[in-house]
Amino acid sequence: AQSVTQPDARVTVSEGASLQLRCKYSSSGTPYLFWYVQYPRQGLQLLLKYYSGDPVVQGVNGFEAEFSKSNSSFHLRKASVHWSDSAVYFCVLSGGDYAQGLTFGLGTRVSVFP
Amino acid sequence: NAGVIQTPRHKVTGKGQEATLWCEPISGHSAVFWYRQTIVQGLEFLTYFRNQAPIDDSGMPKERFSAQMPNQSHSTLKIQSTQPQDSAVYLCASSSGGANSDYTFGSGTRLLVI
């Protein structure tokens, strides 16, 4: 069975500060990892994805994530947040086939204040 | 490309009534997924179709939930005899196919059972 853990339910940061959201995964097969963002009353939007290769992947809006097989982690980072980054962020795992689709973490709610 | 379209955006039903939720996947996408999102449980897989065929419905409550995909342009999720615990946001996603494909989510249908 595969699983995703996002240990931080809520994160509050000041505008302009850096942000790191943690994600740990468990997968018996090759992990395909995603970060999605959900703005209020909207669906999920893809920020970035990792399949293989360079463990640091770049995404939209200045986000990047680093994959670590040894740590079973896929942490998300942004150097300088904007108030519009306030949203819920989901770390998501695909086991490589369509069985049960994607496995979601519970999400981290990010609040950016001026 | 209008993305994945879900209708209605909001639905209020009385306890015991039937609710039908609609999803129009991205044209050309071969896989369609349904998820349920609640504050307590987070995002839960319900079911998925590939090339219109039901592949895995292991997440579906068996007695009152059913899903169909009569053609490649839409899928429906039907909940019979709705209960207050069915209140949730129901998200539909589609994918072009393959283990490393992106998943595109709709904005969801917010169902409230009163």
PDB file of C-alpha atoms in Angstrom:
ATOM      1  CA  ALA A   1       0.000   0.000   0.000  1.00  0.00           C
ATOM      2  CA  GLN A   2       1.177   3.495  -0.698  1.00  0.00           C
ATOM      3  CA  SER A   3       0.788   6.530   1.494  1.00  0.00           C
ATOM      4  CA  VAL A   4       1.605  10.222   1.692  1.00  0.00           C
ATOM      5  CA  THR A   5       2.212  12.185   4.866  1.00  0.00           C
ATOM      6  CA  GLN A   6       2.184  15.936   5.118  1.00  0.00           C
ATOM      7  CA  PRO A   7       3.138  16.579   8.728  1.00  0.00           C
ATOM      8  CA  ASP A   8       2.140  20.242   8.811  1.00  0.00           C
ATOM      9  CA  ALA A   9      -1.581  20.910   8.628  1.00  0.00           C
ATOM     10  CA  ARG A  10      -1.115  24.683   8.694  1.00  0.00           C
ATOM     11  CA  VAL A  11       1.747  27.013   7.898  1.00  0.00           C
ATOM     12  CA  THR A  12       1.721  30.759   8.336  1.00  0.00           C
ATOM     13  CA  VAL A  13       4.358  32.922   6.705  1.00  0.00           C
ATOM     14  CA  SER A  14       4.986  36.575   6.061  1.00  0.00           C
ATOM     15  CA  GLU A  15       4.845  37.896   2.530  1.00  0.00           C
ATOM     16  CA  GLY A  16       8.323  37.818   1.038  1.00  0.00           C
ATOM     17  CA  ALA A  17       9.539  35.055   3.322  1.00  0.00           C
ATOM     18  CA  SER A  18      10.573  31.639   2.126  1.00  0.00           C
ATOM     19  CA  LEU A  19       8.309  28.623   2.340  1.00  0.00           C
ATOM     20  CA  GLN A  20       8.953  24.920   2.681  1.00  0.00           C
ATOM     21  CA  LEU A  21       6.226  22.314   2.807  1.00  0.00           C
ATOM     22  CA  ARG A  22       7.170  18.815   3.828  1.00  0.00           C
ATOM     23  CA  CYS A  23       6.027  15.594   2.245  1.00  0.00           C
ATOM     24  CA  LYS A  24       6.972  12.013   3.000  1.00  0.00           C
ATOM     25  CA  TYR A  25       5.796   9.132   0.879  1.00  0.00           C
ATOM     26  CA  SER A  26       5.726   5.370   0.991  1.00  0.00           C
ATOM     27  CA  SER A  27       5.585   3.357  -2.192  1.00  0.00           C
ATOM     28  CA  SER A  28       6.521  -0.180  -3.085  1.00  0.00           C
ATOM     29  CA  GLY A  29       7.101   0.721  -6.698  1.00  0.00           C
ATOM     30  CA  THR A  30       8.565   3.616  -8.609  1.00  0.00           C
ATOM     31  CA  PRO A  31       6.970   6.765  -7.224  1.00  0.00           C
ATOM     32  CA  TYR A  32       5.545   9.437  -9.438  1.00  0.00           C
ATOM     33  CA  LEU A  33       5.075  12.522  -7.306  1.00  0.00           C
ATOM     34  CA  PHE A  34       3.086  15.687  -7.739  1.00  0.00           C
ATOM     35  CA  TRP A  35       2.313  18.849  -5.861  1.00  0.00           C
ATOM     36  CA  TYR A  36      -1.121  20.307  -6.427  1.00  0.00           C
ATOM     37  CA  VAL A  37      -2.537  23.558  -5.086  1.00  0.00           C
ATOM     38  CA  GLN A  38      -6.178  24.241  -4.290  1.00  0.00           C
ATOM     39  CA  TYR A  39      -7.413  27.795  -4.037  1.00  0.00           C
ATOM     40  CA  PRO A  40     -10.690  28.473  -2.227  1.00  0.00           C
ATOM     41  CA  ARG A  41     -13.690  26.918  -3.964  1.00  0.00           C
ATOM     42  CA  GLN A  42     -11.599  25.724  -6.872  1.00  0.00           C
ATOM     43  CA  GLY A  43     -10.296  22.431  -8.129  1.00  0.00           C
ATOM     44  CA  LEU A  44      -6.735  21.251  -7.841  1.00  0.00           C
ATOM     45  CA  GLN A  45      -4.096  22.771 -10.048  1.00  0.00           C
ATOM     46  CA  LEU A  46      -0.793  21.084 -10.838  1.00  0.00           C
ATOM     47  CA  LEU A  47       2.266  22.907  -9.555  1.00  0.00           C
ATOM     48  CA  LEU A  48       4.942  20.435 -10.542  1.00  0.00           C
ATOM     49  CA  LYS A  49       5.706  16.773 -10.965  1.00  0.00           C
ATOM     50  CA  TYR A  50       8.596  14.352 -10.638  1.00  0.00           C
ATOM     51  CA  TYR A  51       8.995  11.160 -12.599  1.00  0.00           C
ATOM     52  CA  SER A  52      12.741  10.636 -12.877  1.00  0.00           C
ATOM     53  CA  GLY A  53      16.025  12.414 -13.497  1.00  0.00           C
ATOM     54  CA  ASP A  54      17.096  15.626 -11.779  1.00  0.00           C
ATOM     55  CA  PRO A  55      15.736  15.427  -8.236  1.00  0.00           C
ATOM     56  CA  VAL A  56      15.024  19.165  -8.193  1.00  0.00           C
ATOM     57  CA  VAL A  57      12.041  20.012 -10.338  1.00  0.00           C
ATOM     58  CA  GLN A  58      10.781  23.444 -11.204  1.00  0.00           C
ATOM     59  CA  GLY A  59       7.125  24.301 -11.257  1.00  0.00           C
ATOM     60  CA  VAL A  60       4.850  27.219 -11.874  1.00  0.00           C
ATOM     61  CA  ASN A  61       4.868  30.501  -9.984  1.00  0.00           C
ATOM     62  CA  GLY A  62       8.405  30.049  -8.640  1.00  0.00           C
ATOM     63  CA  PHE A  63       7.798  26.769  -6.839  1.00  0.00           C
ATOM     64  CA  GLU A  64      10.297  23.955  -6.863  1.00  0.00           C
ATOM     65  CA  ALA A  65      10.490  20.581  -5.164  1.00  0.00           C
ATOM     66  CA  GLU A  66      13.264  18.188  -4.316  1.00  0.00           C
ATOM     67  CA  PHE A  67      12.899  14.442  -4.486  1.00  0.00           C
ATOM     68  CA  SER A  68      14.921  12.271  -2.139  1.00  0.00           C
ATOM     69  CA  LYS A  69      14.701   8.517  -2.513  1.00  0.00           C
ATOM     70  CA  SER A  70      16.812   7.882   0.576  1.00  0.00           C
ATOM     71  CA  ASN A  71      14.527  10.029   2.723  1.00  0.00           C
ATOM     72  CA  SER A  72      11.312   9.110   0.884  1.00  0.00           C
ATOM     73  CA  SER A  73      10.563  12.793   0.672  1.00  0.00           C
ATOM     74  CA  PHE A  74       9.355  15.326  -1.848  1.00  0.00           C
ATOM     75  CA  HIS A  75       9.490  18.741  -0.183  1.00  0.00           C
ATOM     76  CA  LEU A  76       8.109  21.853  -1.844  1.00  0.00           C
ATOM     77  CA  ARG A  77       9.864  25.229  -1.653  1.00  0.00           C
ATOM     78  CA  LYS A  78       9.427  28.797  -2.698  1.00  0.00           C
ATOM     79  CA  ALA A  79      12.000  31.486  -2.111  1.00  0.00           C
ATOM     80  CA  SER A  80       9.634  34.414  -1.630  1.00  0.00           C
ATOM     81  CA  VAL A  81       5.893  34.017  -1.133  1.00  0.00           C
ATOM     82  CA  HIS A  82       3.141  36.375  -2.176  1.00  0.00           C
ATOM     83  CA  TRP A  83      -0.236  36.808  -0.532  1.00  0.00           C
ATOM     84  CA  SER A  84      -1.789  35.054  -3.539  1.00  0.00           C
ATOM     85  CA  ASP A  85       0.055  31.871  -2.543  1.00  0.00           C
ATOM     86  CA  SER A  86      -2.410  31.405   0.306  1.00  0.00           C
ATOM     87  CA  ALA A  87      -4.038  28.076  -0.488  1.00  0.00           C
ATOM     88  CA  VAL A  88      -4.018  24.399   0.398  1.00  0.00           C
ATOM     89  CA  TYR A  89      -1.136  22.373  -1.006  1.00  0.00           C
ATOM     90  CA  PHE A  90      -1.357  18.657  -1.606  1.00  0.00           C
ATOM     91  CA  CYS A  91       1.473  16.227  -2.081  1.00  0.00           C
ATOM     92  CA  VAL A  92       0.279  13.412  -4.318  1.00  0.00           C
ATOM     93  CA  LEU A  93       1.666  10.004  -5.204  1.00  0.00           C
ATOM     94  CA  SER A  94       0.961   7.827  -8.172  1.00  0.00           C
ATOM     95  CA  GLY A  95       2.129   4.274  -7.909  1.00  0.00           C
ATOM     96  CA  GLY A  96       2.717   3.989 -11.601  1.00  0.00           C
ATOM     97  CA  ASP A  97      -0.531   2.427 -12.640  1.00  0.00           C
ATOM     98  CA  TYR A  98      -4.100   3.485 -12.419  1.00  0.00           C
ATOM     99  CA  ALA A  99      -5.056   1.310  -9.506  1.00  0.00           C
ATOM    100  CA  GLN A 100      -6.892   3.667  -7.187  1.00  0.00           C
ATOM    101  CA  GLY A 101      -5.553   6.612  -9.158  1.00  0.00           C
ATOM    102  CA  LEU A 102      -3.655   8.978  -6.917  1.00  0.00           C
ATOM    103  CA  THR A 103      -2.879   8.920  -3.204  1.00  0.00           C
ATOM    104  CA  PHE A 104      -3.212  12.312  -1.557  1.00  0.00           C
ATOM    105  CA  GLY A 105      -1.710  13.746   1.560  1.00  0.00           C
ATOM    106  CA  LEU A 106      -4.124  15.574   3.836  1.00  0.00           C
ATOM    107  CA  GLY A 107      -2.823  18.890   2.624  1.00  0.00           C
ATOM    108  CA  THR A 108      -1.082  21.875   4.178  1.00  0.00           C
ATOM    109  CA  ARG A 109      -3.003  25.108   4.468  1.00  0.00           C
ATOM    110  CA  VAL A 110      -0.693  28.048   3.814  1.00  0.00           C
ATOM    111  CA  SER A 111      -1.623  31.501   5.000  1.00  0.00           C
ATOM    112  CA  VAL A 112       0.500  34.411   3.828  1.00  0.00           C
ATOM    113  CA  PHE A 113       0.061  37.652   5.713  1.00  0.00           C
ATOM    114  CA  PRO A 114       1.439  41.093   4.864  1.00  0.00           C
TER     115      PRO A 114
ATOM    116  CA  ASN B   1      -9.552  23.812 -23.859  1.00  0.00           C
ATOM    117  CA  ALA B   2     -12.134  24.427 -21.177  1.00  0.00           C
ATOM    118  CA  GLY B   3     -10.598  21.868 -18.859  1.00  0.00           C
ATOM    119  CA  VAL B   4     -12.615  19.340 -16.913  1.00  0.00           C
ATOM    120  CA  ILE B   5     -16.148  20.620 -16.474  1.00  0.00           C
ATOM    121  CA  GLN B   6     -18.275  19.602 -13.529  1.00  0.00           C
ATOM    122  CA  THR B   7     -21.917  20.455 -13.078  1.00  0.00           C
ATOM    123  CA  PRO B   8     -23.607  21.597 -11.011  1.00  0.00           C
ATOM    124  CA  ARG B   9     -21.131  23.608  -8.949  1.00  0.00           C
ATOM    125  CA  HIS B  10     -23.405  23.418  -5.932  1.00  0.00           C
ATOM    126  CA  LYS B  11     -26.239  21.071  -5.095  1.00  0.00           C
ATOM    127  CA  VAL B  12     -28.480  20.927  -2.070  1.00  0.00           C
ATOM    128  CA  THR B  13     -30.640  17.859  -1.575  1.00  0.00           C
ATOM    129  CA  GLY B  14     -32.939  16.671   1.135  1.00  0.00           C
ATOM    130  CA  LYS B  15     -32.079  13.529   3.046  1.00  0.00           C
ATOM    131  CA  GLY B  16     -33.260  10.505   1.109  1.00  0.00           C
ATOM    132  CA  GLN B  17     -33.303  12.208  -2.275  1.00  0.00           C
ATOM    133  CA  GLU B  18     -31.162  11.300  -5.260  1.00  0.00           C
ATOM    134  CA  ALA B  19     -28.245  13.390  -6.503  1.00  0.00           C
ATOM    135  CA  THR B  20     -26.594  13.114  -9.903  1.00  0.00           C
ATOM    136  CA  LEU B  21     -23.277  14.791 -10.551  1.00  0.00           C
ATOM    137  CA  TRP B  22     -21.848  15.325 -14.022  1.00  0.00           C
ATOM    138  CA  CYS B  23     -18.323  15.427 -15.338  1.00  0.00           C
ATOM    139  CA  GLU B  24     -17.093  16.304 -18.810  1.00  0.00           C
ATOM    140  CA  PRO B  25     -13.454  15.258 -19.187  1.00  0.00           C
ATOM    141  CA  ILE B  26     -10.933  16.898 -21.434  1.00  0.00           C
ATOM    142  CA  SER B  27     -11.462  15.782 -25.004  1.00  0.00           C
ATOM    143  CA  GLY B  28      -9.122  12.949 -25.864  1.00  0.00           C
ATOM    144  CA  HIS B  29      -8.411  11.935 -22.293  1.00  0.00           C
ATOM    145  CA  SER B  30      -8.913   8.225 -21.851  1.00  0.00           C
ATOM    146  CA  ALA B  31      -9.115   8.027 -18.063  1.00  0.00           C
ATOM    147  CA  VAL B  32     -11.681   9.611 -15.756  1.00  0.00           C
ATOM    148  CA  PHE B  33     -11.510   9.591 -11.969  1.00  0.00           C
ATOM    149  CA  TRP B  34     -13.920  10.550  -9.203  1.00  0.00           C
ATOM    150  CA  TYR B  35     -12.771  11.688  -5.775  1.00  0.00           C
ATOM    151  CA  ARG B  36     -14.588  12.878  -2.683  1.00  0.00           C
ATOM    152  CA  GLN B  37     -13.156  15.631  -0.520  1.00  0.00           C
ATOM    153  CA  THR B  38     -14.122  16.300   3.077  1.00  0.00           C
ATOM    154  CA  ILE B  39     -12.387  18.174   5.840  1.00  0.00           C
ATOM    155  CA  VAL B  40     -12.155  15.079   7.995  1.00  0.00           C
ATOM    156  CA  GLN B  41     -11.098  12.480   5.426  1.00  0.00           C
ATOM    157  CA  GLY B  42      -9.323  14.661   2.896  1.00  0.00           C
ATOM    158  CA  LEU B  43      -9.365  13.428  -0.684  1.00  0.00           C
ATOM    159  CA  GLU B  44     -10.661   9.905  -1.147  1.00  0.00           C
ATOM    160  CA  PHE B  45     -10.620   7.894  -4.326  1.00  0.00           C
ATOM    161  CA  LEU B  46     -14.011   6.655  -5.437  1.00  0.00           C
ATOM    162  CA  THR B  47     -13.754   5.145  -8.894  1.00  0.00           C
ATOM    163  CA  TYR B  48     -12.150   5.384 -12.293  1.00  0.00           C
ATOM    164  CA  PHE B  49     -12.828   4.597 -15.919  1.00  0.00           C
ATOM    165  CA  ARG B  50     -10.458   3.907 -18.740  1.00  0.00           C
ATOM    166  CA  ASN B  51     -11.771   4.219 -22.285  1.00  0.00           C
ATOM    167  CA  GLN B  52     -15.261   4.382 -20.751  1.00  0.00           C
ATOM    168  CA  ALA B  53     -14.894   1.002 -19.054  1.00  0.00           C
ATOM    169  CA  PRO B  54     -15.113   0.857 -15.257  1.00  0.00           C
ATOM    170  CA  ILE B  55     -11.747  -0.310 -13.977  1.00  0.00           C
ATOM    171  CA  ASP B  56     -11.728   0.183 -10.235  1.00  0.00           C
ATOM    172  CA  ASP B  57     -14.622   1.180  -8.002  1.00  0.00           C
ATOM    173  CA  SER B  58     -13.069   0.030  -4.758  1.00  0.00           C
ATOM    174  CA  GLY B  59     -13.595   3.424  -3.145  1.00  0.00           C
ATOM    175  CA  MET B  60     -17.303   3.578  -3.818  1.00  0.00           C
ATOM    176  CA  PRO B  61     -19.769   2.976  -1.007  1.00  0.00           C
ATOM    177  CA  LYS B  62     -21.503   0.002  -2.569  1.00  0.00           C
ATOM    178  CA  GLU B  63     -25.093   0.436  -1.595  1.00  0.00           C
ATOM    179  CA  ARG B  64     -26.034   3.920  -2.730  1.00  0.00           C
ATOM    180  CA  PHE B  65     -23.260   5.134  -5.034  1.00  0.00           C
ATOM    181  CA  SER B  66     -22.935   4.335  -8.708  1.00  0.00           C
ATOM    182  CA  ALA B  67     -20.937   5.792 -11.552  1.00  0.00           C
ATOM    183  CA  GLN B  68     -21.265   5.511 -15.278  1.00  0.00           C
ATOM    184  CA  MET B  69     -19.499   6.677 -18.375  1.00  0.00           C
ATOM    185  CA  PRO B  70     -21.927   6.168 -21.254  1.00  0.00           C
ATOM    186  CA  ASN B  71     -19.692   7.945 -23.755  1.00  0.00           C
ATOM    187  CA  GLN B  72     -16.246   9.493 -23.849  1.00  0.00           C
ATOM    188  CA  SER B  73     -17.598  12.983 -23.299  1.00  0.00           C
ATOM    189  CA  HIS B  74     -19.159  12.592 -19.899  1.00  0.00           C
ATOM    190  CA  SER B  75     -19.351  10.606 -16.721  1.00  0.00           C
ATOM    191  CA  THR B  76     -21.970  10.676 -13.981  1.00  0.00           C
ATOM    192  CA  LEU B  77     -21.862   9.914 -10.295  1.00  0.00           C
ATOM    193  CA  LYS B  78     -25.218   9.069  -8.809  1.00  0.00           C
ATOM    194  CA  ILE B  79     -25.989   8.938  -5.110  1.00  0.00           C
ATOM    195  CA  GLN B  80     -29.276   7.384  -4.136  1.00  0.00           C
ATOM    196  CA  SER B  81     -31.040   8.040  -0.862  1.00  0.00           C
ATOM    197  CA  THR B  82     -28.553  10.744   0.096  1.00  0.00           C
ATOM    198  CA  GLN B  83     -27.473  11.038   3.697  1.00  0.00           C
ATOM    199  CA  PRO B  84     -25.946  14.004   5.559  1.00  0.00           C
ATOM    200  CA  GLN B  85     -22.589  12.192   5.647  1.00  0.00           C
ATOM    201  CA  ASP B  86     -22.542  12.316   1.838  1.00  0.00           C
ATOM    202  CA  SER B  87     -22.057  16.071   2.059  1.00  0.00           C
ATOM    203  CA  ALA B  88     -18.696  16.760   0.458  1.00  0.00           C
ATOM    204  CA  VAL B  89     -16.992  18.204  -2.579  1.00  0.00           C
ATOM    205  CA  TYR B  90     -16.928  15.671  -5.377  1.00  0.00           C
ATOM    206  CA  LEU B  91     -14.019  16.122  -7.756  1.00  0.00           C
ATOM    207  CA  CYS B  92     -13.636  14.676 -11.204  1.00  0.00           C
ATOM    208  CA  ALA B  93     -10.277  14.368 -12.930  1.00  0.00           C
ATOM    209  CA  SER B  94      -9.184  13.175 -16.330  1.00  0.00           C
ATOM    210  CA  SER B  95      -5.886  11.993 -17.689  1.00  0.00           C
ATOM    211  CA  SER B  96      -4.503  11.339 -21.118  1.00  0.00           C
ATOM    212  CA  GLY B  97      -3.316   7.878 -20.176  1.00  0.00           C
ATOM    213  CA  GLY B  98      -0.112   6.238 -19.094  1.00  0.00           C
ATOM    214  CA  ALA B  99       1.431   5.988 -15.679  1.00  0.00           C
ATOM    215  CA  ASN B 100       3.169   9.364 -15.821  1.00  0.00           C
ATOM    216  CA  SER B 101       0.383  11.425 -17.285  1.00  0.00           C
ATOM    217  CA  ASP B 102      -0.884  14.620 -15.731  1.00  0.00           C
ATOM    218  CA  TYR B 103      -4.253  14.626 -14.047  1.00  0.00           C
ATOM    219  CA  THR B 104      -6.513  17.602 -14.661  1.00  0.00           C
ATOM    220  CA  PHE B 105      -9.161  18.286 -12.068  1.00  0.00           C
ATOM    221  CA  GLY B 106     -12.498  19.979 -12.374  1.00  0.00           C
ATOM    222  CA  SER B 107     -13.645  22.624  -9.924  1.00  0.00           C
ATOM    223  CA  GLY B 108     -15.830  20.126  -8.139  1.00  0.00           C
ATOM    224  CA  THR B 109     -19.459  19.829  -7.132  1.00  0.00           C
ATOM    225  CA  ARG B 110     -20.220  20.865  -3.589  1.00  0.00           C
ATOM    226  CA  LEU B 111     -23.008  18.612  -2.342  1.00  0.00           C
ATOM    227  CA  LEU B 112     -24.953  19.478   0.783  1.00  0.00           C
ATOM    228  CA  VAL B 113     -27.484  17.019   2.133  1.00  0.00           C
ATOM    229  CA  ILE B 114     -29.895  18.540   4.640  1.00  0.00           C
TER     230      ILE B 114
END
